[in-house]
Each structure stands twice: as structure tokens, then as C-alpha cells.
Short mmCIF file of C-alpha atoms and ligand atoms in Angstrom, two decimals:
data_model
loop_
_atom_site.label_atom_id
_atom_site.label_comp_id
_atom_site.label_asym_id
_atom_site.label_seq_id
_atom_site.Cartn_x
_atom_site.Cartn_y
_atom_site.Cartn_z
CA MET Y 1 0.00 0.00 0.00
CA ASN Y 2 1.10 3.49 -0.68
CA GLN Y 3 2.27 5.25 2.46
CA ARG Y 4 1.62 8.76 1.26
CA LEU Y 5 -1.50 10.60 2.25
CA ILE Y 6 -4.17 10.54 -0.47
CA VAL Y 7 -6.30 13.65 -0.61
CA ILE Y 8 -9.64 13.91 -2.36
CA ALA Y 9 -10.58 17.33 -3.72
CA GLY Y 10 -13.45 18.57 -5.84
CA PHE Y 11 -16.56 20.69 -5.88
CA MET Y 12 -19.36 20.46 -3.32
CA ALA Y 13 -21.26 17.18 -3.69
CA SER Y 14 -18.75 15.68 -6.11
CA GLY Y 15 -18.62 12.65 -3.78
CA LYS Y 16 -15.40 13.33 -1.85
CA THR Y 17 -16.50 11.88 1.49
CA THR Y 18 -18.06 8.67 0.14
CA VAL Y 19 -15.17 8.05 -2.24
CA ALA Y 20 -12.62 8.65 0.55
CA ARG Y 21 -14.44 6.09 2.71
CA ALA Y 22 -14.59 3.55 -0.11
CA LEU Y 23 -10.90 4.10 -0.84
CA GLY Y 24 -10.01 3.72 2.84
CA ASN Y 25 -11.91 0.40 2.90
CA LEU Y 26 -10.19 -0.77 -0.25
CA LEU Y 27 -6.70 0.15 0.94
CA GLY Y 28 -7.30 -0.86 4.55
CA CYS Y 29 -6.46 2.55 5.94
CA GLU Y 30 -8.20 5.31 7.82
CA ALA Y 31 -10.37 7.79 5.90
CA LEU Y 32 -10.86 11.21 7.45
CA ASP Y 33 -13.14 14.06 6.46
CA LEU Y 34 -11.84 17.58 6.99
CA ASP Y 35 -15.32 19.07 7.44
CA GLU Y 36 -16.04 16.48 10.13
CA SER Y 37 -12.75 17.29 11.90
CA ILE Y 38 -13.72 20.97 11.83
CA ALA Y 39 -17.21 20.22 13.18
CA ARG Y 40 -15.73 18.13 16.01
CA ALA Y 41 -13.16 20.77 16.96
CA GLU Y 42 -15.60 23.70 16.72
CA GLN Y 43 -18.73 21.93 17.97
CA ARG Y 44 -20.61 23.36 14.98
CA SER Y 45 -20.81 22.56 11.32
CA PRO Y 46 -18.96 24.36 8.50
CA GLN Y 47 -22.38 25.62 7.45
CA GLU Y 48 -22.96 27.20 10.88
CA ILE Y 49 -19.45 28.71 10.96
CA ILE Y 50 -19.96 30.32 7.54
CA GLU Y 51 -23.43 31.57 8.44
CA GLN Y 52 -22.35 32.94 11.82
CA GLU Y 53 -18.88 34.29 11.02
CA GLY Y 54 -18.50 34.40 7.26
CA GLU Y 55 -16.41 32.54 4.73
CA ASP Y 56 -13.08 34.23 5.59
CA LYS Y 57 -13.28 33.08 9.21
CA PHE Y 58 -14.24 29.59 8.06
CA ARG Y 59 -11.15 29.51 5.78
CA GLN Y 60 -8.92 30.41 8.74
CA ILE Y 61 -10.43 27.62 10.81
CA GLU Y 62 -10.18 25.22 7.87
CA THR Y 63 -6.45 25.90 7.33
CA VAL Y 64 -5.72 25.36 11.04
CA ALA Y 65 -7.73 22.10 10.98
CA LEU Y 66 -5.87 20.90 7.88
CA SER Y 67 -2.52 21.74 9.44
CA GLU Y 68 -3.45 19.86 12.65
CA LEU Y 69 -4.61 16.86 10.67
CA LEU Y 70 -1.39 16.78 8.64
CA LYS Y 71 0.73 17.05 11.79
CA LYS Y 72 -0.60 13.68 12.86
CA ASP Y 73 1.21 12.41 9.78
CA ALA Y 74 -0.88 9.26 9.51
CA ALA Y 75 -0.89 7.70 6.07
CA GLY Y 76 -4.44 7.33 4.84
CA VAL Y 77 -7.13 9.13 2.92
CA VAL Y 78 -8.56 12.58 3.57
CA ALA Y 79 -11.63 14.15 1.98
CA LEU Y 80 -11.24 17.93 1.79
CA GLY Y 81 -14.09 20.43 1.81
CA GLY Y 82 -15.00 21.80 -1.60
CA GLY Y 83 -13.03 25.02 -1.13
CA THR Y 84 -9.98 23.67 0.75
CA TRP Y 85 -7.85 23.03 -2.32
CA THR Y 86 -8.62 26.49 -3.75
CA ILE Y 87 -6.67 28.20 -0.95
CA PRO Y 88 -2.94 28.56 -1.76
CA ALA Y 89 -1.84 28.08 1.87
CA ASN Y 90 -3.69 24.74 1.97
CA ARG Y 91 -2.10 23.59 -1.29
CA LYS Y 92 1.30 24.51 0.16
CA LEU Y 93 0.62 22.51 3.32
CA LEU Y 94 -0.42 19.49 1.27
CA ALA Y 95 2.66 19.77 -0.96
CA GLU Y 96 4.90 19.96 2.11
CA HIS Y 97 3.40 16.67 3.27
CA SER Y 98 3.85 15.13 -0.20
CA ALA Y 99 0.15 14.33 -0.35
CA ILE Y 100 -1.16 12.77 -3.55
CA THR Y 101 -4.10 14.90 -4.64
CA ILE Y 102 -7.06 13.57 -6.57
CA TRP Y 103 -9.65 15.81 -8.18
CA LEU Y 104 -13.10 14.29 -8.55
CA ASP Y 105 -14.18 16.08 -11.71
CA ALA Y 106 -17.95 15.73 -11.56
CA PRO Y 107 -20.18 17.71 -13.94
CA PHE Y 108 -21.90 20.72 -12.43
CA GLU Y 109 -25.37 19.30 -13.11
CA LEU Y 110 -24.59 16.21 -11.02
CA CYS Y 111 -23.20 18.27 -8.13
CA TRP Y 112 -26.14 20.66 -8.25
CA ARG Y 113 -28.69 17.85 -8.26
CA ARG Y 114 -27.10 16.43 -5.11
CA ILE Y 115 -26.76 19.86 -3.47
CA GLU Y 116 -30.46 20.48 -4.03
CA ALA Y 117 -31.43 17.02 -2.83
CA ALA Y 118 -29.40 17.50 0.37
CA GLY Y 119 -31.37 20.62 1.31
CA HIS Y 120 -29.83 23.76 2.73
CA GLY Y 121 -26.46 22.60 4.03
CA ARG Y 122 -24.29 24.63 1.69
CA PRO Y 123 -24.33 28.39 2.24
CA LEU Y 124 -21.79 28.94 -0.56
CA ALA Y 125 -24.15 27.43 -3.12
CA PRO Y 126 -27.44 29.21 -2.45
CA THR Y 127 -28.66 29.24 -6.04
CA SER Y 128 -27.86 27.29 -9.16
CA GLU Y 129 -26.44 30.43 -10.84
CA SER Y 130 -24.05 31.35 -8.03
CA ALA Y 131 -23.01 27.72 -7.55
CA ARG Y 132 -22.31 27.37 -11.27
CA GLN Y 133 -20.22 30.53 -11.23
CA ARG Y 134 -18.21 29.28 -8.25
CA PHE Y 135 -17.82 25.93 -10.00
CA GLN Y 136 -16.46 27.62 -13.16
CA GLU Y 137 -14.12 29.84 -11.18
CA ARG Y 138 -12.63 26.87 -9.37
CA LEU Y 139 -12.07 24.53 -12.29
CA GLY Y 140 -8.61 25.86 -13.10
CA VAL Y 141 -7.46 25.41 -9.51
CA TYR Y 142 -8.89 21.91 -9.12
CA ALA Y 143 -6.94 21.05 -12.26
CA LEU Y 144 -3.72 21.66 -10.29
CA ALA Y 145 -4.33 18.37 -8.44
CA ASP Y 146 -1.98 15.50 -9.26
CA HIS Y 147 -4.74 13.40 -10.83
CA ARG Y 148 -8.14 14.07 -12.35
CA ILE Y 149 -10.85 11.45 -12.18
CA GLU Y 150 -13.81 12.04 -14.45
CA ILE Y 151 -17.00 11.29 -12.55
CA ASN Y 152 -20.07 10.06 -14.40
CA VAL Y 153 -23.52 9.97 -12.95
CA ASN Y 154 -23.66 6.17 -12.67
CA ASP Y 155 -20.20 5.60 -11.16
CA SER Y 156 -20.36 4.06 -7.69
CA ALA Y 157 -17.99 5.20 -4.95
CA GLU Y 158 -16.46 1.70 -5.00
CA GLU Y 159 -15.74 1.92 -8.73
CA ILE Y 160 -14.20 5.35 -8.35
CA ALA Y 161 -12.11 4.11 -5.42
CA LYS Y 162 -10.83 1.21 -7.53
CA THR Y 163 -9.85 3.61 -10.31
CA ILE Y 164 -7.94 5.77 -7.83
CA ALA Y 165 -6.23 2.76 -6.25
CA ALA Y 166 -5.11 1.52 -9.68
CA LEU Y 167 -3.81 4.95 -10.58
CA ILE Y 168 -1.80 5.25 -7.39
CA SER Y 169 -0.47 1.75 -7.70
CA ARG Y 170 0.73 2.48 -11.26
CA ARG Y 171 2.23 5.74 -10.11
CA SER Y 172 4.29 4.04 -7.42
CA GLY Y 173 5.42 1.36 -9.88
CA ASN Y 174 3.58 -1.52 -8.25
CA ASN Y 175 2.34 -3.03 -11.48
C1 S3P Q 1 -17.34 24.42 0.90
C2 S3P Q 1 -17.72 23.11 0.84
C3 S3P Q 1 -18.24 22.38 1.99
C4 S3P Q 1 -17.75 22.98 3.29
C5 S3P Q 1 -18.04 24.45 3.33
C6 S3P Q 1 -17.36 25.20 2.17
C7 S3P Q 1 -16.83 25.09 -0.33
O1 S3P Q 1 -17.84 21.01 1.91
O2 S3P Q 1 -16.37 22.76 3.46
O3 S3P Q 1 -19.42 24.62 3.27
O4 S3P Q 1 -16.25 26.18 -0.23
O5 S3P Q 1 -16.99 24.49 -1.42
P1 S3P Q 1 -18.43 19.98 0.80
O6 S3P Q 1 -17.56 20.11 -0.41
O7 S3P Q 1 -18.28 18.66 1.45
O8 S3P Q 1 -19.82 20.38 0.55
#
């Protein structure tokens, strides 16, 4: 198994958390979710932090949480929040820890359908128009990830995890 941290990035509702879990199961390692770490540390959800204190404050908290998580230096899988990878300081932290970054490149329509179905948990995607604009703005930054995985509507988390595992195995010369 690869000993480097594998990091899953991508837009809101691209499937980061479920894919990270499936990949952790497949590789037999721990899968963490940055938003969950933040919620545990802050005793409130990212949504509440953004609504109560704004996005800038949330980004500060998020960078501290990422840094703490990386300090533990446990090999495994981490699902980022949708905006984590867009912040240069976070990309620097991940590079310093030699993390392998995977971008789940899901079409906007798929993400939006899931965002809508999940209800009102995402203050940074209040309407389809603003979410689409944010999506477009972020594409170029997500593309800085080490690997891009194209996500189709029918792909299961297990299938996506297998694709990632094969990619990483090839990359480390294991086959
Ligand atoms: C955000 C995405 C959310 C959460 C916060 C900000 C973003 O995570 O971190 O609401 O900026 O895209 P998900 O990608 O899991 O929705």
C-alpha cells in the first residue's frame, strides 16, 4: 500500500466523502473528512461557521484544521471540503506533506442535483447560478491536483475508489 496521504478534492457534492471512505476500505487505511474534523473541533458545522462568522473566518479555521490533521502524519485518505484546495496556503501545506491529490471532476449538473437534494447545508451554493459561477471559477485550480478522475452519474464510490487505487499503484510502480 502506498504510504503517502491521499487527498480527495473537488466541488461540493462531487462525492469526496463517500469516495474517501470507499478508498479507505479498499486500501485498509483510515479515511478522514476535513469538514467532520472541523465540526468536532468547533462543535458546529462548517455551514454554521460560515453563516455565523463568514467565509473568511471559516477559511482560517479550515487551514488550522488541515494543518493539525497533517501534523498527525498518519498515512491514509482525507476528503477535503470543496473550497480547501482552492486556498494557496492549503495547497502549500499538502505539498509539504507530499500528499497525492485527486480531483473528482464531476459535472456541475450532477453536483447541483445532489446539493439540491441535500437541502440547505451549503451556504456557498445558495442558487444554481451562483453555484455554477463558483464551479467555473474553481475549475482551473482543481486542475492543479496530481490526478483528475472524471465522474459520471452512474459511477459508484467503490468503482471510483478502484480507479484511484489503480492509478496510485501504477504511479508508485507496483504493477
Ligand atoms: C465548501 C464546501 C463544503 C464545506 C463548506 C465550504 C466550499 O464542503 O467545506 O461549506 O467552499 O466548497 P463539501 O464540499 O463537502 O460540501
